[in-house]
XYZ file of C-alpha atoms in Angstrom:
603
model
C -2.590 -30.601 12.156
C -3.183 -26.672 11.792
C -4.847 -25.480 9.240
C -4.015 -21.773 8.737
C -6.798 -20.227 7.042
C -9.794 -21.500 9.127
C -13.085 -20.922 11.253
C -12.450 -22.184 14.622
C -16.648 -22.542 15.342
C -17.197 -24.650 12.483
C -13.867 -26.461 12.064
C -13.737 -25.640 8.167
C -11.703 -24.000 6.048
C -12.577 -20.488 5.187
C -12.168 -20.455 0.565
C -10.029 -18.112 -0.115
C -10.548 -14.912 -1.961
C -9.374 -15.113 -6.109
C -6.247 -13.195 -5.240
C -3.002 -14.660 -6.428
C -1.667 -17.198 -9.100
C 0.476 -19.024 -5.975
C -0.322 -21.706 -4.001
C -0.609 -20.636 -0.890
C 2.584 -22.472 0.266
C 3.186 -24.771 3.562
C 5.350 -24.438 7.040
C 8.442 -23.781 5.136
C 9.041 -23.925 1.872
C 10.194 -21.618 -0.668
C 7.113 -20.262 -1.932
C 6.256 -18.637 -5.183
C 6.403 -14.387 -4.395
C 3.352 -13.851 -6.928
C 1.458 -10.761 -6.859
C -1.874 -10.439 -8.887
C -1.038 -6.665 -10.280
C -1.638 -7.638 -13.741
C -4.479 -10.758 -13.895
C -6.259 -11.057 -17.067
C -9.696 -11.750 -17.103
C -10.466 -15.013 -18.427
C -13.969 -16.702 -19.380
C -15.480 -18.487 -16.335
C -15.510 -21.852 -18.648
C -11.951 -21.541 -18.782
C -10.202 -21.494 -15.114
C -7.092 -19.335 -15.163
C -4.172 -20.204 -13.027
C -5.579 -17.623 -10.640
C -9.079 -19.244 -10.673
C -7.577 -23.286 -10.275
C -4.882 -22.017 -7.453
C -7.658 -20.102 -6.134
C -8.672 -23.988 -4.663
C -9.124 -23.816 -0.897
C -5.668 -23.903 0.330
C -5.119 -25.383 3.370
C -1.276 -25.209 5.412
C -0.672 -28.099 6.955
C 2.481 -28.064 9.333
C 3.428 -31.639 9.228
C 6.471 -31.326 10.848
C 8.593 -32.746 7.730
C 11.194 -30.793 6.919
C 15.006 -30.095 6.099
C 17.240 -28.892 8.208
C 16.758 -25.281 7.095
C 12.699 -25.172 7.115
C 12.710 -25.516 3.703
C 9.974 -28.077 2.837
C 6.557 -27.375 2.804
C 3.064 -29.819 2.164
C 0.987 -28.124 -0.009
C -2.647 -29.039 0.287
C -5.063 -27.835 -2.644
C -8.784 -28.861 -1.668
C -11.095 -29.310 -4.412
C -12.658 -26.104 -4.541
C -15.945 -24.697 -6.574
C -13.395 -24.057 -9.786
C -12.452 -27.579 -10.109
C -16.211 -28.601 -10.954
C -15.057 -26.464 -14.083
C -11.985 -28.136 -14.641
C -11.506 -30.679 -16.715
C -9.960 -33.959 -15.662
C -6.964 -33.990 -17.977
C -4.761 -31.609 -16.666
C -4.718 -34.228 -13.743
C -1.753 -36.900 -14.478
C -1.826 -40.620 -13.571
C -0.406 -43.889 -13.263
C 3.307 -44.607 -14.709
C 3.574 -40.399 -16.395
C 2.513 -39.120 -12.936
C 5.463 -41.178 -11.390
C 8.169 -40.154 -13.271
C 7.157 -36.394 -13.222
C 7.183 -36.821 -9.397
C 10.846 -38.715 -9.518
C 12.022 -35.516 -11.635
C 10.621 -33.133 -9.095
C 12.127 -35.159 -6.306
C 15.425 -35.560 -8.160
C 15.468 -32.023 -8.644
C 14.852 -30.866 -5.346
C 17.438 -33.120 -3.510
C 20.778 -31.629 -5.816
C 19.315 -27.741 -4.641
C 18.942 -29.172 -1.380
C 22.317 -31.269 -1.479
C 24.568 -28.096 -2.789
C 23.362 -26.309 0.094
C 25.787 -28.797 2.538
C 27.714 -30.893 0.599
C 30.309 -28.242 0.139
C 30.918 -27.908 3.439
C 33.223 -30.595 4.417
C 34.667 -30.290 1.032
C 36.119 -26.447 2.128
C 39.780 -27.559 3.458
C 40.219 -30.352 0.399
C 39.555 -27.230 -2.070
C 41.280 -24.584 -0.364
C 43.765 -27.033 -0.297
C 44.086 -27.196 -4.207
C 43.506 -23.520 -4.934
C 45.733 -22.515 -1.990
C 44.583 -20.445 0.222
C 41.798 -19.406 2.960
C 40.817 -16.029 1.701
C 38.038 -16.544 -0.519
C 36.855 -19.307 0.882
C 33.890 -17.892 2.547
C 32.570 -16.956 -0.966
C 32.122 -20.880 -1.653
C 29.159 -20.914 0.415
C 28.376 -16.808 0.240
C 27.998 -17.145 -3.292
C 25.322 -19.640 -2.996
C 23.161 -18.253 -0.683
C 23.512 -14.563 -2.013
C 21.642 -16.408 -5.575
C 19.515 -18.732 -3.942
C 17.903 -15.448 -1.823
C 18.235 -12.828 -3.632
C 16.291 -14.726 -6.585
C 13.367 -16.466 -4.921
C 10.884 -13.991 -5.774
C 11.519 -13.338 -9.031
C 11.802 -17.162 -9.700
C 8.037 -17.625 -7.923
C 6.823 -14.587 -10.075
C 8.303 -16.070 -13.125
C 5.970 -19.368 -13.000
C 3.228 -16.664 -13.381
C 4.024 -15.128 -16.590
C 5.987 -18.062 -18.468
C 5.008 -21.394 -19.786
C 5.622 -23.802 -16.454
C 7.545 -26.375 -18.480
C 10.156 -23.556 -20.043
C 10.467 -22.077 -16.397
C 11.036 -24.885 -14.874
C 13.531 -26.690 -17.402
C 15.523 -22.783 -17.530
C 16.086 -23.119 -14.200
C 17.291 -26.509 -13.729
C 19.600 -25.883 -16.837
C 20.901 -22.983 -15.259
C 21.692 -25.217 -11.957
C 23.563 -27.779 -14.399
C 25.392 -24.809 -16.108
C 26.841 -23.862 -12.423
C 28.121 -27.178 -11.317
C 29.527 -27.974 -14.956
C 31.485 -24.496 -13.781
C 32.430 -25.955 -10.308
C 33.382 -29.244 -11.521
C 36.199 -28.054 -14.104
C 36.864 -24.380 -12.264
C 40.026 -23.822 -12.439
C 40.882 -21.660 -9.992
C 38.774 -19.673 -7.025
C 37.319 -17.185 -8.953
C 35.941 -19.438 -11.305
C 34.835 -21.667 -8.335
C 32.953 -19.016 -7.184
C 31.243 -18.013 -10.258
C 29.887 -21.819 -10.528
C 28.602 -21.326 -6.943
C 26.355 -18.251 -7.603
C 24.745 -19.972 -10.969
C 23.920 -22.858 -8.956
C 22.455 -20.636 -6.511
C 20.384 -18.548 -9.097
C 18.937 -22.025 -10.466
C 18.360 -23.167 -6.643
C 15.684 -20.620 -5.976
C 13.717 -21.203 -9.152
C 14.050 -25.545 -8.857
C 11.976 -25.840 -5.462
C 9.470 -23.132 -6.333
C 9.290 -25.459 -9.359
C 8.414 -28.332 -8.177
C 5.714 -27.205 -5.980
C 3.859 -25.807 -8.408
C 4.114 -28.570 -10.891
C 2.756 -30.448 -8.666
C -0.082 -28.311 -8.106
C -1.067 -28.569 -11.368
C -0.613 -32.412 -12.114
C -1.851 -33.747 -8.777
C -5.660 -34.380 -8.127
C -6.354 -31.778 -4.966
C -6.883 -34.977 -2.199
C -2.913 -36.571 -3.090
C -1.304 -32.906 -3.617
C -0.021 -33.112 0.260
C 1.004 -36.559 -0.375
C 3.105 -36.257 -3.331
C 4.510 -32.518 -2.272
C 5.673 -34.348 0.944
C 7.271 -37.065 -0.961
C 9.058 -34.910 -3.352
C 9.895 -32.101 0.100
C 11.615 -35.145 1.773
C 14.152 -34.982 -0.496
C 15.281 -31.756 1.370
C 15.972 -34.119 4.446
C 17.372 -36.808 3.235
C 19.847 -34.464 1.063
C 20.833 -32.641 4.269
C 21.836 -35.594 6.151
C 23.651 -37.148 3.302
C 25.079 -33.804 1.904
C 28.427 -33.758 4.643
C 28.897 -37.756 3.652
C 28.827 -37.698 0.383
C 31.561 -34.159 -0.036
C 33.990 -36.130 2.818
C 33.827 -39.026 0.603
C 34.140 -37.428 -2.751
C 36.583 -35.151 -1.202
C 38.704 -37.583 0.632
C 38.461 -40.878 -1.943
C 37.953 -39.370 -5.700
C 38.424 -35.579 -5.492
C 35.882 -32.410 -4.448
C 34.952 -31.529 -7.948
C 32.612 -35.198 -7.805
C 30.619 -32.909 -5.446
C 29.362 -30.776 -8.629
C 30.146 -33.275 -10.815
C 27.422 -35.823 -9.718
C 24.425 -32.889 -10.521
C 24.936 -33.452 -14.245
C 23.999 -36.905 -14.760
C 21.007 -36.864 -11.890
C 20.070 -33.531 -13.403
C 19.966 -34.453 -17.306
C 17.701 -37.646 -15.937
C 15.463 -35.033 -14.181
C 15.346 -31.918 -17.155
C 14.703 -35.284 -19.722
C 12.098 -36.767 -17.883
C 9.764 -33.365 -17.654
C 10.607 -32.821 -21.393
C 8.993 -36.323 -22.579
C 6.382 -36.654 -19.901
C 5.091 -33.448 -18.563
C 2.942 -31.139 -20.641
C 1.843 -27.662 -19.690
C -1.769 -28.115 -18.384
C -4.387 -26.058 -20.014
C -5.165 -24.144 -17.157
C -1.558 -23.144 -16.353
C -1.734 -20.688 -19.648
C 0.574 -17.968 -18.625
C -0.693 -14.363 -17.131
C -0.877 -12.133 -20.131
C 1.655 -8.878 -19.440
C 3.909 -6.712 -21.650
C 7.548 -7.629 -21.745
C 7.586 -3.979 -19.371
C 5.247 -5.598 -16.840
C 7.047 -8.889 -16.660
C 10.281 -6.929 -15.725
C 8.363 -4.335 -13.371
C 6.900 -8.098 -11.733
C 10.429 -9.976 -11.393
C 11.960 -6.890 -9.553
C 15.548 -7.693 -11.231
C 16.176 -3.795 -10.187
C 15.462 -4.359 -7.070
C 17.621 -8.365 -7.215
C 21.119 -6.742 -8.633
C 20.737 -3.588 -6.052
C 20.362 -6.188 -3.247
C 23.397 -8.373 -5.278
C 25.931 -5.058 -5.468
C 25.262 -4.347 -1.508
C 26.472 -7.656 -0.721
C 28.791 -7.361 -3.362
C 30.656 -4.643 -1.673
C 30.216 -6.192 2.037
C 31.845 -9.294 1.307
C 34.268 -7.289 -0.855
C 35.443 -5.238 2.120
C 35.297 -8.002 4.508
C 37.346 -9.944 2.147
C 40.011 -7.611 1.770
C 39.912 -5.696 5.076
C 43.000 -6.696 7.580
C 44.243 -8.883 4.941
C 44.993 -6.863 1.272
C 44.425 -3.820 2.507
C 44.184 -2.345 6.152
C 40.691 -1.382 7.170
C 41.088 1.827 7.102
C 42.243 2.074 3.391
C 40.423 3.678 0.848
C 39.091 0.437 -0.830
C 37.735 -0.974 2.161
C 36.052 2.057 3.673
C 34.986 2.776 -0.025
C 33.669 -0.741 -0.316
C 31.653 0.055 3.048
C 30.295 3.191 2.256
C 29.199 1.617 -1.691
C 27.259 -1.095 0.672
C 25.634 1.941 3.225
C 24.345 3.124 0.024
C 23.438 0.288 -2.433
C 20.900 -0.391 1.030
C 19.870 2.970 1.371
C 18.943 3.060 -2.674
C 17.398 -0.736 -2.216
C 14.896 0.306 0.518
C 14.206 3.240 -1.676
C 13.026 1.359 -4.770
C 11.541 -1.406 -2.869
C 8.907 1.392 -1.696
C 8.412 2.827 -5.146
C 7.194 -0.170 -6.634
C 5.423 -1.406 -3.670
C 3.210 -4.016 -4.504
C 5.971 -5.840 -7.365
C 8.744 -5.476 -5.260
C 10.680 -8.392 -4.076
C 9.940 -7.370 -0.349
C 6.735 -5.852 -0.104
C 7.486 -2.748 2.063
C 3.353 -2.778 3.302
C 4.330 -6.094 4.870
C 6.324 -4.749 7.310
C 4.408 -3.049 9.191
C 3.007 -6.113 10.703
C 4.858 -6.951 13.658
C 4.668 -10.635 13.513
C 6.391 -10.487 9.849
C 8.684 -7.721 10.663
C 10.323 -9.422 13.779
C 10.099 -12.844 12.301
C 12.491 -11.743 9.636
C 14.697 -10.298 11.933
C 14.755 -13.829 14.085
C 15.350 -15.797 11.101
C 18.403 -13.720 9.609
C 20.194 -14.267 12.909
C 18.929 -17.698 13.715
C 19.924 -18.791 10.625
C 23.202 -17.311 10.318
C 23.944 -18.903 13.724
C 23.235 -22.188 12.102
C 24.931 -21.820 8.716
C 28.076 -20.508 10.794
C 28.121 -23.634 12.816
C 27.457 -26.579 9.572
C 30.080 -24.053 8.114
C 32.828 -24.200 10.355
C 32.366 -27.001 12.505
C 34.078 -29.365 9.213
C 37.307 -26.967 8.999
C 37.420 -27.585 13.092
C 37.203 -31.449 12.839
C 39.836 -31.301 10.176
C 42.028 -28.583 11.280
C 42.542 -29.024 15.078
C 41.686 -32.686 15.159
C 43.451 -34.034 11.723
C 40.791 -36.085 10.931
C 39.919 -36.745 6.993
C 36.974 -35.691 5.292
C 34.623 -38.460 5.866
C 35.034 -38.787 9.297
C 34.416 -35.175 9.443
C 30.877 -35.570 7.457
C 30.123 -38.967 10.018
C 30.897 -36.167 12.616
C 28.155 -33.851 11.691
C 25.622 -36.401 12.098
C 24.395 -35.253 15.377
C 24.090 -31.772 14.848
C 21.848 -33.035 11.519
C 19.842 -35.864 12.943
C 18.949 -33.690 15.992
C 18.406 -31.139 13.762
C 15.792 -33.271 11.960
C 13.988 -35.113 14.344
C 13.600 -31.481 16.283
C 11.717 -30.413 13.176
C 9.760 -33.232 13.038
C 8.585 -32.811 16.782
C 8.208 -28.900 16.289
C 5.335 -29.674 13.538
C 3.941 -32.351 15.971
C 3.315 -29.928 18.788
C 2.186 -27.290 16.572
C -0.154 -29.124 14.843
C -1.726 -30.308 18.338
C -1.003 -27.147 20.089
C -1.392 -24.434 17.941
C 1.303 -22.761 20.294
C 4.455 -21.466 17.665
C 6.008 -18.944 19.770
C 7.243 -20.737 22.812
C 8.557 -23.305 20.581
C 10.529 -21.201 18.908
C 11.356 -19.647 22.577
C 12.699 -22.759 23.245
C 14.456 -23.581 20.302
C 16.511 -20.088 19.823
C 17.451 -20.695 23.810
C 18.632 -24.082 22.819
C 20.098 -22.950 19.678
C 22.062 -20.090 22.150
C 23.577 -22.986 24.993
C 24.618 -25.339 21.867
C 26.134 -22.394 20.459
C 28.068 -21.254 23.902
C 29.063 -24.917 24.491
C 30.476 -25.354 20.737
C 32.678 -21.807 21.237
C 33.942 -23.892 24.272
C 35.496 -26.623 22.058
C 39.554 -26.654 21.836
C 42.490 -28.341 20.949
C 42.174 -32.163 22.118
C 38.110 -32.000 23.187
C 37.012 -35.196 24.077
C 34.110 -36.684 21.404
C 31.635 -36.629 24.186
C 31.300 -32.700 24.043
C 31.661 -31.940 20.251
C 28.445 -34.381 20.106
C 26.571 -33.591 22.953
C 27.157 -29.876 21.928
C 25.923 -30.599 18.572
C 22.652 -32.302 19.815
C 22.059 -29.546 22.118
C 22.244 -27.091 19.377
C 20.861 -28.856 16.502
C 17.667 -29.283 18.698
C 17.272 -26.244 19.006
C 17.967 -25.115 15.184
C 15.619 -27.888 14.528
C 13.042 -26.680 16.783
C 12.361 -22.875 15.971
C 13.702 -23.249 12.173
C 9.714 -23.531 10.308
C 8.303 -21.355 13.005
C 8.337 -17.630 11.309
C 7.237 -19.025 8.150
C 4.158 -20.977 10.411
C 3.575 -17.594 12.194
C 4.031 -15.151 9.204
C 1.095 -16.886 7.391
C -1.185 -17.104 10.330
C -0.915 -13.130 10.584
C -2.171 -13.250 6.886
C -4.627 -15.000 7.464
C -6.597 -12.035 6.928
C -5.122 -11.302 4.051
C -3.802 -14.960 2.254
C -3.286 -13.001 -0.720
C -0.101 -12.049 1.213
C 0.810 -15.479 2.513
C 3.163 -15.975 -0.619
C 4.852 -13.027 -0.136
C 5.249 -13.202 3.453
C 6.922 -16.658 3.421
C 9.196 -15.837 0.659
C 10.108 -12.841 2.868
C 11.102 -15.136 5.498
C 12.937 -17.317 3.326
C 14.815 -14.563 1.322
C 16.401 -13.219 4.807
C 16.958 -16.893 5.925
C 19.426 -17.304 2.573
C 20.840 -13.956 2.812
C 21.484 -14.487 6.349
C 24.451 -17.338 5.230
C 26.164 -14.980 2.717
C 26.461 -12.090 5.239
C 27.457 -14.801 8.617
C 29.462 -16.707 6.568
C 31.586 -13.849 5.205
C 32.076 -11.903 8.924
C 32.784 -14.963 10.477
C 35.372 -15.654 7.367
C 37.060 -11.861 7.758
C 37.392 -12.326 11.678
C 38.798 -16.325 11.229
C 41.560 -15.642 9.033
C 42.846 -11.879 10.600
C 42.699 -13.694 14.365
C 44.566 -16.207 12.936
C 46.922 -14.076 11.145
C 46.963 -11.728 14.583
C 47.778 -15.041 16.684
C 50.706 -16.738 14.911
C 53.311 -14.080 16.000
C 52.460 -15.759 19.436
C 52.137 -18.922 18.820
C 54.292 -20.315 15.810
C 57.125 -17.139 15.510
C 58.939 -18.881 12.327
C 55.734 -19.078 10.470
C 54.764 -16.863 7.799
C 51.086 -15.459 7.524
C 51.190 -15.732 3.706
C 52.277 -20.058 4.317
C 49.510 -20.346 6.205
C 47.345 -18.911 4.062
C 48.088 -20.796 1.095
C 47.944 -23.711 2.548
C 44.721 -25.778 2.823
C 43.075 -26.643 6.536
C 43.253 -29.920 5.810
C 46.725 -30.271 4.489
C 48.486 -28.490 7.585
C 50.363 -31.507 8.967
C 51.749 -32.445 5.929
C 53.236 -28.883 5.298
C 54.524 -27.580 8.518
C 57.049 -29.882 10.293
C 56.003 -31.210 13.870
C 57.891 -28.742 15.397
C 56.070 -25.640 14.710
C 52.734 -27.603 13.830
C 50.962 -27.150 17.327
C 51.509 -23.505 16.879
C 50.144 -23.280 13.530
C 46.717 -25.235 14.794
C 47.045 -23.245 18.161
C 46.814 -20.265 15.673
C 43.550 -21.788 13.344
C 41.741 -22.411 16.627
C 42.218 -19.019 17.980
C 40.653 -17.923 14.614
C 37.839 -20.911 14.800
C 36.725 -19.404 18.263
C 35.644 -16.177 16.516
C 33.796 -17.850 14.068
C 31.801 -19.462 16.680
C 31.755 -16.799 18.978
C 29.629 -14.867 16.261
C 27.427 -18.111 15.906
C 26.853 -17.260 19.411
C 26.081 -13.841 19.305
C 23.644 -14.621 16.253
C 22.014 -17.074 18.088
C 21.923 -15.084 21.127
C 19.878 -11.767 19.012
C 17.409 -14.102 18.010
C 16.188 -14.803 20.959
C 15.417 -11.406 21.783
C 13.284 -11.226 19.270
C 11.313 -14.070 20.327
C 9.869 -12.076 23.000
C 8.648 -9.570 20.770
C 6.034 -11.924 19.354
C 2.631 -11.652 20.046
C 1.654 -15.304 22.414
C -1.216 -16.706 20.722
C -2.657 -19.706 19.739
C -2.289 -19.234 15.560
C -5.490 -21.667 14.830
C -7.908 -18.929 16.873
C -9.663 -16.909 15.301
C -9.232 -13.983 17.743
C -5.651 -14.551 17.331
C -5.285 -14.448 13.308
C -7.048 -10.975 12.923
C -4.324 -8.403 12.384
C -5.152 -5.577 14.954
C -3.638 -2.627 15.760
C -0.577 -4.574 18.239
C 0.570 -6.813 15.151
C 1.301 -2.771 13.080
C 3.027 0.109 13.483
């Protein structure tokens, strides 16, 4: 087990300095981005939420996880403060269960939107006809679910935890009721970025609830139980969209978050109270907005905005060198330049703190994860709309096809934590991993027309142990380099996490753009009598019963000419992030000569 913040010599945990309302979060989860700009002073009779989350936190990297490093156990020693603390904020027995089942609940439908979609793609391009906004079904998602995680975490800090925490799973139920009866694409796509925006602020959530309701010795316990769900939901996500997909219809996919949800939002209404020492931060209305950074959120929002925009409609609509796409470009060249800008103006409240990237650890740690996680998303992403296209298999079958890239995926993160824990050697496991990750990747760009089973699973195991591997690792490294500094842990991992989400919206959209152009490029070649615009309009998984047999092996010749440039971006995703694993410092993270930050770890 490592514990991040500790003294080597005496084998105990170092307290922690009264910094920020957060709990210092685990090996990957999304963490609260709190800063302490504004902390009122309170009476020491009456323990803020600074003063009870200022309990000795300790990281433990378990090795539980989901399949995108997601989960974190959370481990809140008693601490000096609790001696001040009364016992009933601390729930029991039959209340404390059913709080925990909400959590849980909640946490496995974010968790489950995150995949289930994804063998669900050809059944709903199918009924909205066509391919070209289809990479929006999952950008949308992950542009919301990233681009909101801070101000979510910062938002437990200055609002009552129950009305937080209910807003945002209302918000998730609001975007799937929108899914569910969407009536065409663009409303589709509207649903997905609503349950993306109530995504981020769920597992933050749920976290800190249970922070506050769990006695300090059974907080890693219950966070682990309720972190699971992340697992479980990412296994099950591909089986459950096949079958809804293939046996009912795809909008059960959204459909099934209302009922689960309303059990979840009900229970916390009836049985969880805000705890006395959970009273929020006291700010103006000015300060709360300065805090949440929703300048710097939309900025961030309108670059990506614009990139998908001009990926969408470049070599498609419009030719790329048209005046909307190059404007769209040039709108995204300076949305960033403006983001960066405002990000350093507010410094300390901004939604990537600009100080924390001067540390070399954190800065090429977020660089790894953005293309080691768009490597992966590309691959869960496309690897359905292969099974389905090319092979003409139905949904299910497609989501039972998955399985190895997921359960190696799992178990990989399982044994990362293990050897961590015993080790305290991150950086040649994520070596490893991001080289694994890059074969899996090369061998799954290899797949064609009529591969036999044994390579599109051994591929998949190759690759999804190595995804599995390296996944938690910047967030495990990121917080050891703070450990000088575990006010910053917070923000640190949420940096991690927010270029781990973004990373899908901007992989998933380039690998979209080149798909459907080298498939447009290639069916002059291969299927002359076709028509770019048929193809289009019609669904992956409905090509053999639209084109006749003659011209039908051109038509898939065609999607898997476009399905090799997906995954040969995968590749060259995967591929980058390995290069940055060599820029990391080798260290042991749980010695104390190794979790100063000196001069090498800044520029």
């Amino acid at each position: 087990m490592v514990f991040l913040n500790q003294d080597p010599k005496e084998g105990k945990s170092i307290p922690e300095q009264p910094t920020s309302w957060t709990p210092q979060t685990g090996s990957s989860t999304r963490p609260p981005s709190v800063q302490d700009d504004c902390d009122s002073k309170k009476p020491s009779h009456t323990p803020s939420r600074q003063q009870l989350l200022k309990d000795q936190t300790t990281e433990k990297q378990d090795g539980h996880g989901d399949i995108n490093g997601r989960m974190a156990v959370v481990d809140l020693a008693a601490s000096p403060e609790d001696g001040h603390r009364g016992q009933g904020d601390y729930v029991h027995g039959i209340t404390l269960f059913f709080i925990l089942l909400a959590l849980t609940l909640s946490v496995f439908l974010s968790a489950l939107d995150l995949t289930i979609v994804a063998t669900a793609v050809p059944k709903i391009t199918d009924e909205f006809h066509g391919l070209a906004q289809a990479a929006w079904y999952g950008s949308a998602y992950f542009l919301t679910d990233g681009g909101f995680q801070s101000s979510w975490g910062k938002a437990y800090k200055y609002f009552p935890l129950k009305f937080a925490f209910l807003t945002a799973v209302c918000v998730f139920e609001i975007g799937s009721l929108i899914c569910a009866t969407s009536p065409n694409s663009t409303a589709f796509i509207i649903g997905r970025a609503i349950n993306g925006l109530g995504a981020a602020g769920i597992a933050t959530g749920s976290y800190t609830i249970i922070a506050f309701v769990a006695e300090p010795s059974k907080r890693a316990a219950y966070t682990s139980i309720t972190g699971s769900s992340y697992g479980m939901a990412s296994i099950l996500g591909p089986l459950l969209g096949g079958v809804f997909a293939d046996k009912v219809t795809w909008r059960w996919c959204f459909y099934i978050n209302l009922p689960i949800g309303g059990v979840a939002a009900t229970i916390i209404v009836f049985f969880f109270k805000n705890p006395a020492s959970a009273k929020p931060v006291e700010a103006s209305w000015g300060e709360k907005a300065m805090q949440l950074d929703l300048v710097g959120v939309f900025l961030v929002m309108g670059l990506m905005v614009c990139y998908l925009l001009a990926l969408q409609n470049g070599g498609q609509d419009h030719p790329w060198n048209s005046s909307i796409v190059v404007g769209l470009l040039v709108g995204c060249v300076l949305l960033t330049i403006v983001f960066a800008a405002w990000e350093w103006y507010i410094g300390e409240r901004a939604m990537l703190v600009p100080r924390l990237f001067r540390n070399r650890v954190i800065c090429v740690n977020s660089a790894f994860t953005f293309f080691f996680s768009g490597s992966y998303f590309l691959s869960i992403y496309y690897l359905p709309i292969y099974f389905q296209a090319i092979d003409g298999i139905d949904p299910i079958m497609s989501g039972v096809r998955n399985l190895p890239l997921i359960l190696a995926c799992t178990v990989a993160i399982i044994s990362s934590g293990v050897f961590i824990s015993a080790t305290g050697h991150a950086v040649p496991v994520e070596v490893v991993g991001s080289a694994l990750a890059t074969i899996g990747c090369g061998l799954i760009y290899t797949l064609d027309v009529g591969s036999s089973s044994g390579k599109w699973i051994g591929y998949q195991i190759i690759a999804g142990a190595g995804w599995g591997l390296a996944f938690q690792v910047p967030v495990i490294l990121t917080q050891a380099a703070c450990n000088k500094t575990p006010k910053d842990i917070s923000s640190a991992s949420s940096t991690i996490l927010v270029f781990q989400c973004l990373a899908g919206s901007f992989f998933i959209s380039a690998a979209q753009s080149a798909f459907v152009n080298n498939l447009i490029l290639s069916l002059p070649k291969n299927a002359p009598g076709v028509t770019a615009m048929k193809v289009m309009n019609t669904g992956s998984a409905e090509l053999r019963n639209v084109f006749p047999s003659e011209v039908l092996p051109g038509v898939v010749r065609s999607y898997m000419d476009g399905l090799k440039i997906a995954f040969a971006i995968s590749l060259a995703a995967s591929g980058v992030s390995f290069l940055f694993t060599v820029m990391n410092r080798w260290h042991k993270i749980n010695k104390e000569e190794d979790t100063k930050t000196t001069d090498s770890d800044t520029s």
